[in-house]
Tab-separated table of N, CA and C and ligand atoms in Angstrom:
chain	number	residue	atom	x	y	z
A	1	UNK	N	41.998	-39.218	-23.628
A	1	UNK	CA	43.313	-39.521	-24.238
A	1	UNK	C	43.194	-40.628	-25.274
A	2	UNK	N	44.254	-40.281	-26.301
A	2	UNK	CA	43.865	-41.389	-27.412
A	2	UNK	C	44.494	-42.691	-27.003
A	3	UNK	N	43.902	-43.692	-27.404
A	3	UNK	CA	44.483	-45.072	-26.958
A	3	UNK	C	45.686	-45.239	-27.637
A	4	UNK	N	47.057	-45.766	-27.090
A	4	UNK	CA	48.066	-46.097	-28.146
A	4	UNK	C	48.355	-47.413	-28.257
A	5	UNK	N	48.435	-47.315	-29.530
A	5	UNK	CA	48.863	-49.079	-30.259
A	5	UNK	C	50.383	-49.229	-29.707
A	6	UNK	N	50.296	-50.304	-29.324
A	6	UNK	CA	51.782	-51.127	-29.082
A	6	UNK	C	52.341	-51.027	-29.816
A	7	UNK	N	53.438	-50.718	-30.393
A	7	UNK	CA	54.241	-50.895	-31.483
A	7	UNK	C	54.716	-52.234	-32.086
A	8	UNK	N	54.344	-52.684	-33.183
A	8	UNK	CA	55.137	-54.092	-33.676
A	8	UNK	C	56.407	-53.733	-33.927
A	9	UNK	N	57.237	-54.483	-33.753
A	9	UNK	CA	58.178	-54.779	-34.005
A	9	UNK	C	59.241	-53.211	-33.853
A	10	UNK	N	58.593	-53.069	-32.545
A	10	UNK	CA	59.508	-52.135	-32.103
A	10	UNK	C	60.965	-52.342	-31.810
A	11	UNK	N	61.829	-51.528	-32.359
A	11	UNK	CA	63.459	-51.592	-32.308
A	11	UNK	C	64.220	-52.282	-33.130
A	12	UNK	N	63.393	-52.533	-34.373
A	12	UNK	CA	63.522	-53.081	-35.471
A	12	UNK	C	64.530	-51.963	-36.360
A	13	UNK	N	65.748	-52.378	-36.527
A	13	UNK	CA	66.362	-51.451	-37.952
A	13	UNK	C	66.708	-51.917	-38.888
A	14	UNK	N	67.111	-50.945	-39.685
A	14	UNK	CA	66.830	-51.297	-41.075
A	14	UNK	C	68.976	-51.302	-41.208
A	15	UNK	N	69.034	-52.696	-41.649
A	15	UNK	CA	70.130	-52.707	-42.022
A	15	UNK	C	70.717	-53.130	-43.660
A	16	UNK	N	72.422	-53.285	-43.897
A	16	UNK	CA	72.551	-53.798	-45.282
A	16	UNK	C	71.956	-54.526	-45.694
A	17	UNK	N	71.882	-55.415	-44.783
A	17	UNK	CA	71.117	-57.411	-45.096
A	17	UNK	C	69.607	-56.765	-45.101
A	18	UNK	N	68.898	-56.038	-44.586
A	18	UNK	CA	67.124	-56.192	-44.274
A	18	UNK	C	67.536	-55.677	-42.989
A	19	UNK	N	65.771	-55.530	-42.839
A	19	UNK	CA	65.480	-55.415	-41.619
A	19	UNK	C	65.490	-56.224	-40.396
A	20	UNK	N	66.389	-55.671	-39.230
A	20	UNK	CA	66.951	-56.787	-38.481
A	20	UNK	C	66.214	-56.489	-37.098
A	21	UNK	N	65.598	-57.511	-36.776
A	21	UNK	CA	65.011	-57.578	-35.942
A	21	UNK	C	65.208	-58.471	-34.368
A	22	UNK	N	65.515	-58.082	-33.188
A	22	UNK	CA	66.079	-59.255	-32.290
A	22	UNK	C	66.818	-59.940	-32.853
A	23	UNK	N	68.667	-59.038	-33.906
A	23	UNK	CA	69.213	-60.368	-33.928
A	23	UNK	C	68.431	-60.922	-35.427
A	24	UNK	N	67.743	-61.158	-35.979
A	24	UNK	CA	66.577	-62.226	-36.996
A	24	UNK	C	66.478	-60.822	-38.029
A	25	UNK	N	67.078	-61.114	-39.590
A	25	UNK	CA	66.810	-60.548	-40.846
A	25	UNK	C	65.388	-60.588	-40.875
A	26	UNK	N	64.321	-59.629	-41.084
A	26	UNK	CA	63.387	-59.901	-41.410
A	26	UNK	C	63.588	-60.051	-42.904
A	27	UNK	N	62.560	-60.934	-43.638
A	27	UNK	CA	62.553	-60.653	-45.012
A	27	UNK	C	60.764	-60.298	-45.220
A	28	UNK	N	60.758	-58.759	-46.167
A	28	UNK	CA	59.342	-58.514	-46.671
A	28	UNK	C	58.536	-59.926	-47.218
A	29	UNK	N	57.496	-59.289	-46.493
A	29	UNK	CA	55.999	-60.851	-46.930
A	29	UNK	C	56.362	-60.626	-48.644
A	30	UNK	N	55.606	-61.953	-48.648
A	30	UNK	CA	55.374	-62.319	-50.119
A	30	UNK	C	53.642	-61.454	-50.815
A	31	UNK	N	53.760	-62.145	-51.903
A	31	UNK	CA	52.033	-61.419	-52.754
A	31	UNK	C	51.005	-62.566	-51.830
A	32	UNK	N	51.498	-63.308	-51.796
A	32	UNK	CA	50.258	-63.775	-50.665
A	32	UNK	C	50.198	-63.472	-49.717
A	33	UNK	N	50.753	-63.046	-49.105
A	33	UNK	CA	50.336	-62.555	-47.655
A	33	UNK	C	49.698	-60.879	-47.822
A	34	UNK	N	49.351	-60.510	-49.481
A	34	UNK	CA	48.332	-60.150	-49.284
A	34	UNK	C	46.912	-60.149	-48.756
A	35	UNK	N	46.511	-58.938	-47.516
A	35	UNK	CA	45.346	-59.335	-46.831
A	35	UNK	C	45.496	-59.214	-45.472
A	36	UNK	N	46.580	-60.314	-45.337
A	36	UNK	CA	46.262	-60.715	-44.002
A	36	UNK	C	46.502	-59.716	-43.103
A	37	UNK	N	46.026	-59.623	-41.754
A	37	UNK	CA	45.504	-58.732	-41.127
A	37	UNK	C	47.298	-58.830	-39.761
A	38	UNK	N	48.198	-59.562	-40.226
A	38	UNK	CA	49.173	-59.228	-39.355
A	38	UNK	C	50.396	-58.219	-39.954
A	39	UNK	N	50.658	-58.112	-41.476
A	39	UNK	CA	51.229	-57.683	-42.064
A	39	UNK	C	51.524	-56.275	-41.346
A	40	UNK	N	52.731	-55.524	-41.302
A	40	UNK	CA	53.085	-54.417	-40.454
A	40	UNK	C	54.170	-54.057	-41.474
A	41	UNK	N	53.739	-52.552	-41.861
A	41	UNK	CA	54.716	-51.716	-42.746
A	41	UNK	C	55.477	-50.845	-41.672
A	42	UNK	N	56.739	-51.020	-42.068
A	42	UNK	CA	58.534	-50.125	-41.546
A	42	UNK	C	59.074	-49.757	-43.197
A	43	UNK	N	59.081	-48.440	-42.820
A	43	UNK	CA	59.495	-48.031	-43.603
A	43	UNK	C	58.893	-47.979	-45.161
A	44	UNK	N	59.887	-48.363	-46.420
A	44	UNK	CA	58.826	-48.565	-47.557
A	44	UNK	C	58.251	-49.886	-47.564
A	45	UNK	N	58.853	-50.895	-46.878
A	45	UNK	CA	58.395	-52.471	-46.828
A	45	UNK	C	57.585	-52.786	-45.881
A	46	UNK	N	56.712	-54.094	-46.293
A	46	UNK	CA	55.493	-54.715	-45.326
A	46	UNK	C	56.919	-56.029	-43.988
A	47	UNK	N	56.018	-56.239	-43.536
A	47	UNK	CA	56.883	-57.261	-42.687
A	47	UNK	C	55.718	-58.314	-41.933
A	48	UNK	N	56.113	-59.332	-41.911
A	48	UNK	CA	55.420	-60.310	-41.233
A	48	UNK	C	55.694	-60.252	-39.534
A	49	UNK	N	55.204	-60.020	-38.205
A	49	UNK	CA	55.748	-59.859	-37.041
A	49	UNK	C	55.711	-61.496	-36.540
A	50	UNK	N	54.920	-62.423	-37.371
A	50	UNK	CA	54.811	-63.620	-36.980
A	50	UNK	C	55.547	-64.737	-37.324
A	51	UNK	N	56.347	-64.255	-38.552
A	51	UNK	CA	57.374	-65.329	-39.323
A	51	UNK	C	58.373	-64.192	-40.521
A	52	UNK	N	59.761	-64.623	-39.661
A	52	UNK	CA	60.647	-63.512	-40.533
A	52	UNK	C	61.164	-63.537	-41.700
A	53	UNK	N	60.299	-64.947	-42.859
A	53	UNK	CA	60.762	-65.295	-43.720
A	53	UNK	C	59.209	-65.704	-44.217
A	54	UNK	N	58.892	-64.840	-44.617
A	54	UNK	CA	57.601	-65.051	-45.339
A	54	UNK	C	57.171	-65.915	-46.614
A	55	UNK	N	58.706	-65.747	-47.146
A	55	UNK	CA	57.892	-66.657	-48.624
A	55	UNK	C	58.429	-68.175	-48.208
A	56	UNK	N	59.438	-68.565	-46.993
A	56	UNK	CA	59.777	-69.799	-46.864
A	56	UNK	C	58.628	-70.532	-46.133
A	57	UNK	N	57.573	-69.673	-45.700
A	57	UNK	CA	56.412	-70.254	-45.031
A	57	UNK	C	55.498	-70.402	-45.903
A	58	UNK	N	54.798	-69.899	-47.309
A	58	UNK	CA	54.565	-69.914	-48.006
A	58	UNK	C	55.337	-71.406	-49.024
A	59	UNK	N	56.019	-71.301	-48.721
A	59	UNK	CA	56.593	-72.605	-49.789
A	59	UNK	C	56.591	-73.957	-49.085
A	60	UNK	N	56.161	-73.464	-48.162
A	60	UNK	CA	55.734	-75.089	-47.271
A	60	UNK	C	53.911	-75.406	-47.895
A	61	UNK	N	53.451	-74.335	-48.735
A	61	UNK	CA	51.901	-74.571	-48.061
A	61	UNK	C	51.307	-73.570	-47.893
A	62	UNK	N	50.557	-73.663	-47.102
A	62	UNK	CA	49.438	-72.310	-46.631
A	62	UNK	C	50.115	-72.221	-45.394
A	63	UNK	N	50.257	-70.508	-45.664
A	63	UNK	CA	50.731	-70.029	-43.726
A	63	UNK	C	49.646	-70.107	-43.023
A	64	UNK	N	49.928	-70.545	-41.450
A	64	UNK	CA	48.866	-70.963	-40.919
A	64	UNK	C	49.049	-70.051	-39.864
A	65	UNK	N	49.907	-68.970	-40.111
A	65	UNK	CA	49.628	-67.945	-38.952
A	65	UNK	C	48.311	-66.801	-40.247
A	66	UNK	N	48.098	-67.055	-41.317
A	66	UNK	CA	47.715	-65.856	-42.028
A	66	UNK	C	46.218	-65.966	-41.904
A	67	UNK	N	45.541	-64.532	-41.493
A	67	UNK	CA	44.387	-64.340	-41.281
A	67	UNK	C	43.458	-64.418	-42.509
A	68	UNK	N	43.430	-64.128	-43.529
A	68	UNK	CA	42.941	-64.230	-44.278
A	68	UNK	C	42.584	-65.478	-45.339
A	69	UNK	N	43.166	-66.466	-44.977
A	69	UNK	CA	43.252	-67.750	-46.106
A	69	UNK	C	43.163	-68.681	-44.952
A	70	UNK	N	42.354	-69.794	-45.268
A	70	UNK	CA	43.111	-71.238	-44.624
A	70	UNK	C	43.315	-72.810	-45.729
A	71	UNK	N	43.929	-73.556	-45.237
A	71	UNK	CA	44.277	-74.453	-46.058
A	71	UNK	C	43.430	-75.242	-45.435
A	72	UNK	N	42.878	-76.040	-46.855
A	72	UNK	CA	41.747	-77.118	-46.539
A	72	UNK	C	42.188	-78.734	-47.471
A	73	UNK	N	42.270	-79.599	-46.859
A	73	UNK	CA	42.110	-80.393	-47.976
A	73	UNK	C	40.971	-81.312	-48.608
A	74	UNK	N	41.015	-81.115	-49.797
A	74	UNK	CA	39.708	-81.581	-50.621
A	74	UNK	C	39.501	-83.301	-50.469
A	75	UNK	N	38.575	-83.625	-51.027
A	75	UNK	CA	38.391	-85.182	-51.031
A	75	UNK	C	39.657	-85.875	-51.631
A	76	UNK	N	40.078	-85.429	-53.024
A	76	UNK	CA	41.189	-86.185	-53.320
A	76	UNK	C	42.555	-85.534	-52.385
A	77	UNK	N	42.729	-85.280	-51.437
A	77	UNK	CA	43.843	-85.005	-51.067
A	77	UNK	C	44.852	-83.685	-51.269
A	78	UNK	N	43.721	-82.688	-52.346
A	78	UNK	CA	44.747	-81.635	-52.509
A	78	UNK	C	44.213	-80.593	-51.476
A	79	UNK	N	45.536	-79.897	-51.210
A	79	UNK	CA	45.331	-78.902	-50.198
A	79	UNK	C	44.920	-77.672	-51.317
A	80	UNK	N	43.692	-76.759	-50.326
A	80	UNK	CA	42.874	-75.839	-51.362
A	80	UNK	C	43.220	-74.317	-50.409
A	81	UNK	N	43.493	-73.584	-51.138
A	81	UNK	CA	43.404	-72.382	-49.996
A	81	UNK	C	42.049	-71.788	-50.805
A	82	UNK	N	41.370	-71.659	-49.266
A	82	UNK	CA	39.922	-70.629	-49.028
A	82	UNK	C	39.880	-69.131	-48.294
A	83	UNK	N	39.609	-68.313	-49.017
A	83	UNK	CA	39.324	-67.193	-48.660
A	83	UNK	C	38.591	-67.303	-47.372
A	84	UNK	N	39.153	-66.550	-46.078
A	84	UNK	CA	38.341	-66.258	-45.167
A	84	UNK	C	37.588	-65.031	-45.364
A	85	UNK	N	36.264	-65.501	-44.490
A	85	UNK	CA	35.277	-64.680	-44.921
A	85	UNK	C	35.747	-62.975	-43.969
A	86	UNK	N	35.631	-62.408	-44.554
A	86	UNK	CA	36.291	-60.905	-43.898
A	86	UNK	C	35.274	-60.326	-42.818
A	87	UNK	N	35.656	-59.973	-41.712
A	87	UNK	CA	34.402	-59.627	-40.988
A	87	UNK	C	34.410	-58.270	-40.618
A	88	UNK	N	36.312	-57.702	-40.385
A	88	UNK	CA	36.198	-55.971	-40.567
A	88	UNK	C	36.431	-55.596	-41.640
A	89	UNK	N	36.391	-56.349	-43.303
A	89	UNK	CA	36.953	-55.458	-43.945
A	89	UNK	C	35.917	-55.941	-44.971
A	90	UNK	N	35.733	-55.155	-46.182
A	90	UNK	CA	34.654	-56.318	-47.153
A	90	UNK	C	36.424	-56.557	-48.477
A	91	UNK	N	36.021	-57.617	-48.750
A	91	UNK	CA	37.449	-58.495	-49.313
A	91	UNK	C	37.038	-58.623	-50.998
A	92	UNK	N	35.406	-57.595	-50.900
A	92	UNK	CA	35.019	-58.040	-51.935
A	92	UNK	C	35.770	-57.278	-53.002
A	93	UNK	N	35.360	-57.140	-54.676
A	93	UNK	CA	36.171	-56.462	-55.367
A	93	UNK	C	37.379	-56.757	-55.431
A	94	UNK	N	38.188	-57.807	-55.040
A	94	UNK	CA	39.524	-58.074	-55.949
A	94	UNK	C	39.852	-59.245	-56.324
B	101	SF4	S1	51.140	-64.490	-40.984
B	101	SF4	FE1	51.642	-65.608	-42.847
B	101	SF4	S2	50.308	-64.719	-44.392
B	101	SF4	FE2	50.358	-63.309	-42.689
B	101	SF4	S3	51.964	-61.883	-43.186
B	101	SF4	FE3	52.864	-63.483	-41.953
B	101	SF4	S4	53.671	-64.974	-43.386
B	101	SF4	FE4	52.257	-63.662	-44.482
C-alpha cells in the first residue's frame, strides 16, 4: 500500500478575504520563500503552513522557520542571508 502524506493544512478554504485557515487568513508566501522546502500549494496559490503572513515575516529579516536560507551576521553587524546547502534537491542553476 502506498504511504499517505498527511495533509497540510487540511480544511483550509478558500474564501473572499484568502485562504482561511483555523479561523487565520492565510496570505500566499512571498518571492523569497522561494525554495523553501515548507511551502504547500492549495489551489492556484503557494502557502506557508508555518507562518500565515509570509511577507510580514520576511520584513522582520530572515524567516527563521525557512529551510533554505539562514541569517548570519557579518563582522560589521549586517545580517547576510546564506544559501543553505541543498541536500535533496541540487539548488544549483538559478
Ligand atoms: S517558513 Fe518562512 S520562508 Fe518558508 S514558506 Fe514559510 S514564511 Fe516562507
Amino acid at each position: 500500500m502506498a504511504k499517505r502524506h498527511t495533509p497540510v493544512l487540511e480544511g483550509a478554504v478558500m474564501t473572499g478575504e484568502g485562504l482561511s485557515y483555523k479561523g487565520v487568513i492565510m496570505e500566499p508566501v512571498v518571492e523569497k520563500c522561494d525554495g523553501c522546502e515548507r511551502i504547500v500549494a492549495v489551489e492556484d496559490s503557494k502557502y506557508c503552513p508555518s507562518y500565515a503572513q509570509p511577507e510580514r515575516k520576511w520584513a522582520q529579516g530572515v524567516c527563521n522557520f525557512a529551510t533554505h536560507v539562514r541569517a548570519s551576521v557579518d563582522s560589521e553587524g549586517k545580517t547576510k542571508v546564506n544559501p543553505l546547502k541543498a541536500s535533496k534537491r541540487a539548488a544549483r542553476g538559478r
